[in-house]
Amino acid sequence: MNLTLRLRLLPNGTQTAKLLAVMERFNEAATFAAQVAFEAKVYSQPSIHKLAYRAIRDRFGLSAQLAVRAIGKAVETFRRDKTVGPVFKSRGAVTYDERILSFKGLDKVSLTTLDGREVIAMVFGEYQGARFDRIKGQVDLVYHAGQFHLYATIKVPEDPGIEIRGFLGVDLGIVNLATDSDGNVYTGEPVEKTRQRNHGARRSFQKTGTKSAKRRLKKIAKREAHFRRNENHVISKRLVALAKDTDRGIGLEDLKHIRDRITVRAKDRAKHSGWAFGQLLAFVTYKATLAGVPVLTVDARNTSRTCNVCGDCEKSNRKNQAEFLCKHCGHSENADRNAARNIRDRATLRWPDLAAGVDPRLKPSGNLVASPRL
Ligand SMILES: [Zn+2]
């Protein structure tokens, strides 16, 4: 599995100028290489190298490897389209590799600029579990909205490798963002509070409709998205840590089912329209992959109306948003936890080593169906 890490750089004033300078020169050189190649109708790295390398070194003052990478940028573009000679944006991405970039611990990176190496501070908060020695191949330096980021691809093993003793089921919701089968509740309260606080402001800006109002609306949206992202990171981290510490995999509903389910509750959807389930699922998946925790998604149809004790499935079993009360056996439980336990059991049934140990009463019967897709 390939993951893309985004690392934010924190260059000081001098370093910012140096990074912008190398960026502009690199893209000029890439454009030059592309034009020479386009005129000569050659599109491969060695043939463009023969025509343009010397000139790039002399004219643009790039290091040998940066010159090679500038040619590489032209080659990549020709791979997609040979009908035009591309002109690159002056502050487009610069491609680095291990010869011109090296990580210094978790918080610094050394980059080749026009005048030698520069050691630049960086933030590595979001991906503590990732390992730099897994970064393979190229790393892109990108400048956007006044900030520099590195985009690096890391390879992580797809085989989970760890022996699990069960599953932690996770039910995603709108009142509680996530509830697990152990009964832990992960609220989206901070996110919802921010949304509500901004609600009035958003309304009045929408009515005004002026340019500055639009700008401020955009700002609010950006801040909320940032907040949500943080919250999703916190929740996914806790879920993965819990599963790993207890030798369990994680069972989740598939996104399609969540969408179908959320569509039904139009009233709630309007209230929570900003919530991104997809992002939470993606975060859980990549953090789990990094931690070696297997994740299974299950078809979670009817998990909210099926009794986890007797398997009875009826719409009326769900007394209200919060409570589950089984008409058949009288089992009563928090509704989200009951759903999370159904998800846990469906995931367990899909895991061959564990399926045999599942209480036979929970085996598929009636509408409680384990997904046949393994
Ligand atoms: Zn029951």
PDB file of N, CA and C in Angstrom, residues 59 75 84 178 214 250 268 297 302 311 356 365:
ATOM      1  N   ARG A  59      23.428  27.328 -17.805  1.00  0.00           N
ATOM      2  CA  ARG A  59      22.539  28.485 -17.800  1.00  0.00           C
ATOM      3  C   ARG A  59      21.788  28.705 -16.507  1.00  0.00           C
ATOM      4  N   VAL A  75      10.022  14.952 -18.994  1.00  0.00           N
ATOM      5  CA  VAL A  75       9.747  13.589 -19.473  1.00  0.00           C
ATOM      6  C   VAL A  75       8.382  13.102 -18.988  1.00  0.00           C
ATOM      7  N   VAL A  84       2.057  18.884 -27.155  1.00  0.00           N
ATOM      8  CA  VAL A  84       2.433  20.269 -26.853  1.00  0.00           C
ATOM      9  C   VAL A  84       3.765  20.299 -26.101  1.00  0.00           C
ATOM     10  N   ALA A 178     -18.434   8.355  16.447  1.00  0.00           N
ATOM     11  CA  ALA A 178     -18.088   6.946  16.417  1.00  0.00           C
ATOM     12  C   ALA A 178     -18.394   6.326  17.773  1.00  0.00           C
ATOM     13  N   LYS A 214     -17.892  36.981   0.955  1.00  0.00           N
ATOM     14  CA  LYS A 214     -17.533  35.687   0.363  1.00  0.00           C
ATOM     15  C   LYS A 214     -16.169  35.224   0.867  1.00  0.00           C
ATOM     16  N   ILE A 250     -10.018  -4.113  13.161  1.00  0.00           N
ATOM     17  CA  ILE A 250     -11.095  -3.131  13.241  1.00  0.00           C
ATOM     18  C   ILE A 250     -12.145  -3.446  12.172  1.00  0.00           C
ATOM     19  N   ASP A 268     -31.231  15.424  10.057  1.00  0.00           N
ATOM     20  CA  ASP A 268     -29.922  15.385  10.692  1.00  0.00           C
ATOM     21  C   ASP A 268     -28.812  15.741   9.709  1.00  0.00           C
ATOM     22  N   THR A 297     -14.079  -3.929   6.124  1.00  0.00           N
ATOM     23  CA  THR A 297     -15.347  -3.203   6.030  1.00  0.00           C
ATOM     24  C   THR A 297     -16.431  -4.235   5.753  1.00  0.00           C
ATOM     25  N   ASN A 302     -28.892  -2.912   8.167  1.00  0.00           N
ATOM     26  CA  ASN A 302     -29.705  -3.338   9.311  1.00  0.00           C
ATOM     27  C   ASN A 302     -28.954  -3.485  10.630  1.00  0.00           C
ATOM     28  N   GLY A 311     -30.315 -11.776  17.386  1.00  0.00           N
ATOM     29  CA  GLY A 311     -30.285 -11.690  15.929  1.00  0.00           C
ATOM     30  C   GLY A 311     -31.602 -11.255  15.309  1.00  0.00           C
ATOM     31  N   ALA A 356     -14.895 -19.523  13.358  1.00  0.00           N
ATOM     32  CA  ALA A 356     -15.325 -20.748  14.029  1.00  0.00           C
ATOM     33  C   ALA A 356     -15.644 -20.498  15.497  1.00  0.00           C
ATOM     34  N   SER A 365     -28.415 -15.392  10.390  1.00  0.00           N
ATOM     35  CA  SER A 365     -29.741 -15.989  10.386  1.00  0.00           C
ATOM     36  C   SER A 365     -30.698 -14.845  10.170  1.00  0.00           C
TER      37      SER A 365
END
